[in-house]
Amino acid sequence: MKVTEHIKNANGKTLLSFEILPPLKGQHIQSIFDNIDPLMEFNPPFIDVTYHREEYTYKDVGNGLLRKQIVKKRPGTVGICAAIKNKYNVDAIPHILCGGFTKEDTENFLIDLDFLGIDNVMALRGDAVKSETYFKPEKDGHAYASDLVSQIEDLNNGKYLDEELLNTCATNFCIGVGAYPEKHMEAPSLDSDIHFLKKKIKNGATYIVTQMFFDNKKYFDFVDKCRKEGITVPIIPGLKPIATKKQLNLIPHRFHVDLPEDLIIEVVKCKDNAAVRQVGIEWCIEQSKELQNAGIPTLHYYSMGKSENIKAIASEVF
Ligand code: FAD
């Protein structure tokens, strides 16, 4: 079922969804199930599975020589989605990127998803390859998520890349896109970022999931701004409980979000990471309850392999 239908059918009740990462290459899929199992009692209507593009590594080939090679450290997004649907009968949402995909790759990826009975896709640009400063699209790929959304929407209208194909079968994907209450790191301003977010909706996206934030005011202000700009689709908040002291620096660095002073003070006071974990859980419970009371349709948790934290939060909120 489409995310938009799940939200409609919930009749104002707040739903819980979450995101998982494919395991590192070589690991068993059981690690994914171990992550999902503790959260099934909260009836998640959908589970997102991230996509991880290729990275360059250098392999020592002897004689002081290094060979550059391309590896995917976390393959398996599509297989995991199929496994989730099969094992839990829950909608699984694969993330799909511009980065590393030609338009032809994208079309074939979407055909696989359609054949598997996947109803939703999360369309994202992706970041630059780790060794590069700026995002570079493939030679025949998309530079922005809005263009990727257009291609998916074309397929929803039966329009394939080869326009000579006749009597084509149209897909029916519900398309989600990402957004940043504290602005995407490359955007010159929040207004500019919202302008391009609007383009993603105009091109066919029907719901939004936000980057994580730790101060609900940032989310509420962002939603207000989006509504004023005429964006009417659901804006699902992304939440992550802080779990280690290291994350005080890592989260702002990697995700370009601010941490509230009160949270920083509480984390700094902690003697060990078990105490930080508890602070993170309590902070996220407060955030979740406030969002739930404001009638937000779905709370989306970034589990990052730590579903026990999410379970502790969900037990208090749902
Ligand atoms: P876009 O919407 O394309 O925007 C990128 C930047 O370009 C923004 O600054 C925007 O303002 C600007 N822009 C957009 N269109 C134009 C235009 N036409 N002209 C000029 N500027 C423009 N990454 C992964 O690798 N895998 C994942 O699974 C993944 N999941 C994510 C899930 C969520 C909910 C979110 C919020 C992010 C996720 N990301 C993931 C990270 C994401 O790929 C990066 O944040 C990426 O840098 C931007 O992706 P986007 O789709 O928001 O890009």
mmCIF file of N, CA and C and ligand atoms in Angstrom, residues 19-20 22 48-53 77 94-98 122-128 135 143-148 177-181 183-190 192-197 199-200 208-212 236 238 255 300 302, ligand 1:
data_model
loop_
_atom_site.group_PDB
_atom_site.id
_atom_site.type_symbol
_atom_site.label_atom_id
_atom_site.label_comp_id
_atom_site.label_asym_id
_atom_site.label_seq_id
_atom_site.Cartn_x
_atom_site.Cartn_y
_atom_site.Cartn_z
ATOM 1 N N GLU A 19 13.766 3.385 9.627
ATOM 2 C CA GLU A 19 14.685 3.169 8.513
ATOM 3 C C GLU A 19 15.791 2.215 8.953
ATOM 4 N N ILE A 20 16.134 1.279 8.090
ATOM 5 C CA ILE A 20 17.254 0.386 8.402
ATOM 6 C C ILE A 20 18.312 0.478 7.309
ATOM 7 N N PRO A 22 21.195 -1.675 5.029
ATOM 8 C CA PRO A 22 21.619 -3.047 4.712
ATOM 9 C C PRO A 22 22.882 -3.373 5.504
ATOM 10 N N ASP A 48 11.730 1.728 5.791
ATOM 11 C CA ASP A 48 12.629 2.194 4.724
ATOM 12 C C ASP A 48 13.946 1.425 4.752
ATOM 13 N N VAL A 49 14.475 1.158 3.567
ATOM 14 C CA VAL A 49 15.792 0.512 3.462
ATOM 15 C C VAL A 49 16.704 1.439 2.662
ATOM 16 N N THR A 50 17.782 1.889 3.272
ATOM 17 C CA THR A 50 18.656 2.864 2.614
ATOM 18 C C THR A 50 19.422 2.221 1.449
ATOM 19 N N TYR A 51 19.932 3.095 0.586
ATOM 20 C CA TYR A 51 20.764 2.630 -0.541
ATOM 21 C C TYR A 51 22.153 3.240 -0.381
ATOM 22 N N HIS A 52 23.160 2.433 -0.602
ATOM 23 C CA HIS A 52 24.539 2.917 -0.404
ATOM 24 C C HIS A 52 25.320 2.776 -1.693
ATOM 25 N N ARG A 53 25.756 3.917 -2.209
ATOM 26 C CA ARG A 53 26.439 3.884 -3.494
ATOM 27 C C ARG A 53 27.865 3.364 -3.337
ATOM 28 N N THR A 77 19.893 -3.649 -1.021
ATOM 29 C CA THR A 77 18.661 -2.894 -0.712
ATOM 30 C C THR A 77 17.403 -3.592 -1.258
ATOM 31 N N PRO A 94 12.375 0.992 -0.690
ATOM 32 C CA PRO A 94 13.780 1.126 -1.054
ATOM 33 C C PRO A 94 14.114 2.585 -1.343
ATOM 34 N N HIS A 95 15.296 3.012 -0.943
ATOM 35 C CA HIS A 95 15.787 4.327 -1.354
ATOM 36 C C HIS A 95 16.473 4.148 -2.698
ATOM 37 N N ILE A 96 16.300 5.112 -3.556
ATOM 38 C CA ILE A 96 16.922 5.051 -4.885
ATOM 39 C C ILE A 96 17.648 6.378 -5.095
ATOM 40 N N LEU A 97 18.840 6.314 -5.658
ATOM 41 C CA LEU A 97 19.680 7.510 -5.760
ATOM 42 C C LEU A 97 19.894 7.933 -7.207
ATOM 43 N N CYS A 98 20.249 9.212 -7.380
ATOM 44 C CA CYS A 98 20.787 9.665 -8.669
ATOM 45 C C CYS A 98 22.227 9.167 -8.791
ATOM 46 N N MET A 122 11.701 5.954 -2.286
ATOM 47 C CA MET A 122 12.203 7.211 -1.733
ATOM 48 C C MET A 122 13.288 7.697 -2.687
ATOM 49 N N ALA A 123 13.032 8.823 -3.359
ATOM 50 C CA ALA A 123 13.937 9.294 -4.415
ATOM 51 C C ALA A 123 14.890 10.362 -3.881
ATOM 52 N N LEU A 124 16.184 10.075 -3.964
ATOM 53 C CA LEU A 124 17.200 10.960 -3.384
ATOM 54 C C LEU A 124 18.342 11.176 -4.366
ATOM 55 N N ARG A 125 19.028 12.278 -4.172
ATOM 56 C CA ARG A 125 20.191 12.510 -5.036
ATOM 57 C C ARG A 125 21.376 11.655 -4.621
ATOM 58 N N GLY A 126 21.573 11.525 -3.297
ATOM 59 C CA GLY A 126 22.799 10.888 -2.801
ATOM 60 C C GLY A 126 23.887 11.935 -2.638
ATOM 61 N N ASP A 127 24.943 11.564 -1.933
ATOM 62 C CA ASP A 127 26.057 12.485 -1.702
ATOM 63 C C ASP A 127 27.176 12.213 -2.696
ATOM 64 N N ALA A 128 28.191 13.069 -2.646
ATOM 65 C CA ALA A 128 29.383 12.841 -3.470
ATOM 66 C C ALA A 128 30.045 11.541 -3.020
ATOM 67 N N PHE A 135 29.125 16.445 -5.621
ATOM 68 C CA PHE A 135 28.346 15.381 -6.242
ATOM 69 C C PHE A 135 28.486 15.483 -7.763
ATOM 70 N N ALA A 143 21.141 14.851 -12.105
ATOM 71 C CA ALA A 143 21.935 15.730 -11.226
ATOM 72 C C ALA A 143 21.188 16.053 -9.939
ATOM 73 N N TYR A 144 19.849 16.012 -9.984
ATOM 74 C CA TYR A 144 19.034 16.383 -8.808
ATOM 75 C C TYR A 144 17.901 15.378 -8.622
ATOM 76 N N ALA A 145 17.480 15.262 -7.366
ATOM 77 C CA ALA A 145 16.390 14.328 -7.060
ATOM 78 C C ALA A 145 15.123 14.678 -7.854
ATOM 79 N N SER A 146 14.910 15.982 -8.122
ATOM 80 C CA SER A 146 13.688 16.368 -8.853
ATOM 81 C C SER A 146 13.639 15.708 -10.232
ATOM 82 N N ASP A 147 14.823 15.541 -10.862
ATOM 83 C CA ASP A 147 14.859 14.898 -12.189
ATOM 84 C C ASP A 147 14.586 13.393 -12.062
ATOM 85 N N LEU A 148 15.090 12.808 -10.978
ATOM 86 C CA LEU A 148 14.816 11.384 -10.724
ATOM 87 C C LEU A 148 13.315 11.176 -10.496
ATOM 88 N N VAL A 177 10.308 11.998 -0.971
ATOM 89 C CA VAL A 177 11.574 12.739 -1.154
ATOM 90 C C VAL A 177 12.073 13.247 0.202
ATOM 91 N N GLY A 178 13.331 13.612 0.241
ATOM 92 C CA GLY A 178 13.945 14.109 1.475
ATOM 93 C C GLY A 178 13.838 15.623 1.583
ATOM 94 N N ALA A 179 13.907 16.128 2.831
ATOM 95 C CA ALA A 179 13.914 17.579 3.054
ATOM 96 C C ALA A 179 14.677 17.875 4.344
ATOM 97 N N TYR A 180 15.071 19.127 4.510
ATOM 98 C CA TYR A 180 16.023 19.503 5.554
ATOM 99 C C TYR A 180 15.523 20.717 6.330
ATOM 100 N N PRO A 181 14.906 20.497 7.515
ATOM 101 C CA PRO A 181 14.398 21.635 8.299
ATOM 102 C C PRO A 181 15.492 22.655 8.615
ATOM 103 N N LYS A 183 18.046 23.183 6.519
ATOM 104 C CA LYS A 183 18.638 23.480 5.209
ATOM 105 C C LYS A 183 19.637 22.407 4.788
ATOM 106 N N HIS A 184 19.577 22.044 3.504
ATOM 107 C CA HIS A 184 20.581 21.115 2.982
ATOM 108 C C HIS A 184 21.931 21.821 2.975
ATOM 109 N N MET A 185 22.980 21.080 3.273
ATOM 110 C CA MET A 185 24.307 21.704 3.455
ATOM 111 C C MET A 185 24.777 22.515 2.248
ATOM 112 N N GLU A 186 24.328 22.142 1.037
ATOM 113 C CA GLU A 186 24.813 22.871 -0.150
ATOM 114 C C GLU A 186 23.900 24.024 -0.538
ATOM 115 N N ALA A 187 22.728 24.099 0.045
ATOM 116 C CA ALA A 187 21.763 25.125 -0.378
ATOM 117 C C ALA A 187 22.209 26.496 0.134
ATOM 118 N N PRO A 188 22.138 27.522 -0.716
ATOM 119 C CA PRO A 188 22.560 28.856 -0.272
ATOM 120 C C PRO A 188 21.632 29.444 0.794
ATOM 121 N N SER A 189 20.369 28.995 0.819
ATOM 122 C CA SER A 189 19.433 29.480 1.847
ATOM 123 C C SER A 189 18.309 28.471 1.992
ATOM 124 N N LEU A 190 17.572 28.570 3.106
ATOM 125 C CA LEU A 190 16.440 27.660 3.311
ATOM 126 C C LEU A 190 15.358 27.925 2.257
ATOM 127 N N SER A 192 15.775 28.873 -0.809
ATOM 128 C CA SER A 192 16.193 28.241 -2.060
ATOM 129 C C SER A 192 15.958 26.729 -1.991
ATOM 130 N N ASP A 193 16.277 26.146 -0.848
ATOM 131 C CA ASP A 193 16.084 24.704 -0.676
ATOM 132 C C ASP A 193 14.594 24.344 -0.807
ATOM 133 N N ILE A 194 13.739 25.167 -0.208
ATOM 134 C CA ILE A 194 12.288 24.899 -0.272
ATOM 135 C C ILE A 194 11.775 25.079 -1.707
ATOM 136 N N HIS A 195 12.368 26.022 -2.416
ATOM 137 C CA HIS A 195 12.001 26.222 -3.825
ATOM 138 C C HIS A 195 12.214 24.911 -4.608
ATOM 139 N N PHE A 196 13.367 24.270 -4.377
ATOM 140 C CA PHE A 196 13.649 23.026 -5.111
ATOM 141 C C PHE A 196 12.870 21.838 -4.541
ATOM 142 N N LEU A 197 12.524 21.915 -3.256
ATOM 143 C CA LEU A 197 11.665 20.874 -2.668
ATOM 144 C C LEU A 197 10.300 20.907 -3.368
ATOM 145 N N LYS A 199 9.747 21.816 -6.308
ATOM 146 C CA LYS A 199 9.885 21.246 -7.653
ATOM 147 C C LYS A 199 9.740 19.715 -7.604
ATOM 148 N N LYS A 200 10.278 19.097 -6.532
ATOM 149 C CA LYS A 200 10.172 17.632 -6.404
ATOM 150 C C LYS A 200 8.695 17.230 -6.285
ATOM 151 N N ILE A 208 6.991 13.672 2.018
ATOM 152 C CA ILE A 208 8.344 14.141 2.345
ATOM 153 C C ILE A 208 8.764 13.493 3.666
ATOM 154 N N VAL A 209 10.034 13.105 3.777
ATOM 155 C CA VAL A 209 10.603 12.685 5.071
ATOM 156 C C VAL A 209 11.765 13.633 5.359
ATOM 157 N N THR A 210 11.814 14.134 6.591
ATOM 158 C CA THR A 210 12.868 15.116 6.881
ATOM 159 C C THR A 210 14.145 14.464 7.401
ATOM 160 N N GLN A 211 15.200 15.202 7.252
ATOM 161 C CA GLN A 211 16.456 14.903 7.943
ATOM 162 C C GLN A 211 16.182 14.937 9.444
ATOM 163 N N MET A 212 17.012 14.265 10.219
ATOM 164 C CA MET A 212 16.836 14.293 11.681
ATOM 165 C C MET A 212 16.966 15.718 12.214
ATOM 166 N N ILE A 236 6.837 14.111 6.945
ATOM 167 C CA ILE A 236 7.087 13.148 8.034
ATOM 168 C C ILE A 236 8.409 13.501 8.729
ATOM 169 N N GLY A 238 11.803 13.092 10.752
ATOM 170 C CA GLY A 238 12.819 12.066 10.994
ATOM 171 C C GLY A 238 13.445 12.292 12.363
ATOM 172 N N PHE A 255 25.593 15.421 9.443
ATOM 173 C CA PHE A 255 24.226 15.693 8.977
ATOM 174 C C PHE A 255 23.887 17.180 8.927
ATOM 175 N N HIS A 300 9.070 9.016 12.063
ATOM 176 C CA HIS A 300 9.995 8.126 11.344
ATOM 177 C C HIS A 300 11.329 8.108 12.083
ATOM 178 N N TYR A 302 15.251 6.969 12.699
ATOM 179 C CA TYR A 302 16.489 6.465 12.091
ATOM 180 C C TYR A 302 17.074 5.455 13.069
HETATM 181 P P1 FAD B 1 18.224 17.230 -3.970
HETATM 182 O O1 FAD B 1 16.784 17.389 -3.690
HETATM 183 O O2 FAD B 1 18.636 16.964 -5.390
HETATM 184 O O3 FAD B 1 18.964 18.541 -3.448
HETATM 185 C C1 FAD B 1 20.388 18.572 -3.369
HETATM 186 C C2 FAD B 1 20.844 20.028 -3.292
HETATM 187 O O4 FAD B 1 20.677 20.664 -4.565
HETATM 188 C C3 FAD B 1 20.057 20.894 -2.302
HETATM 189 O O5 FAD B 1 20.958 21.834 -1.762
HETATM 190 C C4 FAD B 1 19.009 21.580 -3.168
HETATM 191 O O6 FAD B 1 18.593 22.827 -2.620
HETATM 192 C C5 FAD B 1 19.773 21.768 -4.470
HETATM 193 N N1 FAD B 1 18.971 21.685 -5.688
HETATM 194 C C6 FAD B 1 17.965 20.814 -5.938
HETATM 195 N N2 FAD B 1 17.539 20.973 -7.219
HETATM 196 C C7 FAD B 1 18.289 21.952 -7.764
HETATM 197 C C8 FAD B 1 18.350 22.565 -9.068
HETATM 198 N N3 FAD B 1 17.527 22.191 -10.059
HETATM 199 N N4 FAD B 1 19.289 23.526 -9.286
HETATM 200 C C9 FAD B 1 20.146 23.911 -8.302
HETATM 201 N N5 FAD B 1 20.127 23.372 -7.051
HETATM 202 C C10 FAD B 1 19.215 22.389 -6.807
HETATM 203 N N6 FAD B 1 21.713 9.195 1.042
HETATM 204 C C11 FAD B 1 22.104 7.978 0.571
HETATM 205 O O7 FAD B 1 23.184 7.871 -0.027
HETATM 206 N N7 FAD B 1 21.317 6.869 0.749
HETATM 207 C C12 FAD B 1 20.125 6.921 1.375
HETATM 208 O O8 FAD B 1 19.450 5.894 1.499
HETATM 209 C C13 FAD B 1 19.689 8.182 1.908
HETATM 210 N N8 FAD B 1 18.506 8.302 2.561
HETATM 211 C C14 FAD B 1 18.073 9.541 2.970
HETATM 212 C C15 FAD B 1 16.803 9.672 3.557
HETATM 213 C C16 FAD B 1 16.319 10.924 3.946
HETATM 214 C C17 FAD B 1 14.957 11.045 4.576
HETATM 215 C C18 FAD B 1 17.127 12.080 3.759
HETATM 216 C C19 FAD B 1 16.614 13.431 4.183
HETATM 217 C C20 FAD B 1 18.395 11.963 3.189
HETATM 218 C C21 FAD B 1 18.886 10.697 2.772
HETATM 219 N N9 FAD B 1 20.122 10.549 2.174
HETATM 220 C C22 FAD B 1 20.528 9.313 1.700
HETATM 221 C C23 FAD B 1 21.037 11.691 2.042
HETATM 222 C C24 FAD B 1 20.848 12.463 0.707
HETATM 223 O O9 FAD B 1 21.182 11.640 -0.382
HETATM 224 C C25 FAD B 1 21.770 13.683 0.757
HETATM 225 O O10 FAD B 1 21.357 14.565 1.769
HETATM 226 C C26 FAD B 1 21.984 14.436 -0.554
HETATM 227 O O11 FAD B 1 23.071 15.332 -0.361
HETATM 228 C C27 FAD B 1 20.802 15.258 -1.025
HETATM 229 O O12 FAD B 1 19.790 14.463 -1.478
HETATM 230 P P2 FAD B 1 18.360 15.128 -1.907
HETATM 231 O O13 FAD B 1 17.565 14.049 -2.510
HETATM 232 O O14 FAD B 1 17.808 15.907 -0.814
HETATM 233 O O15 FAD B 1 18.902 16.095 -3.095
#
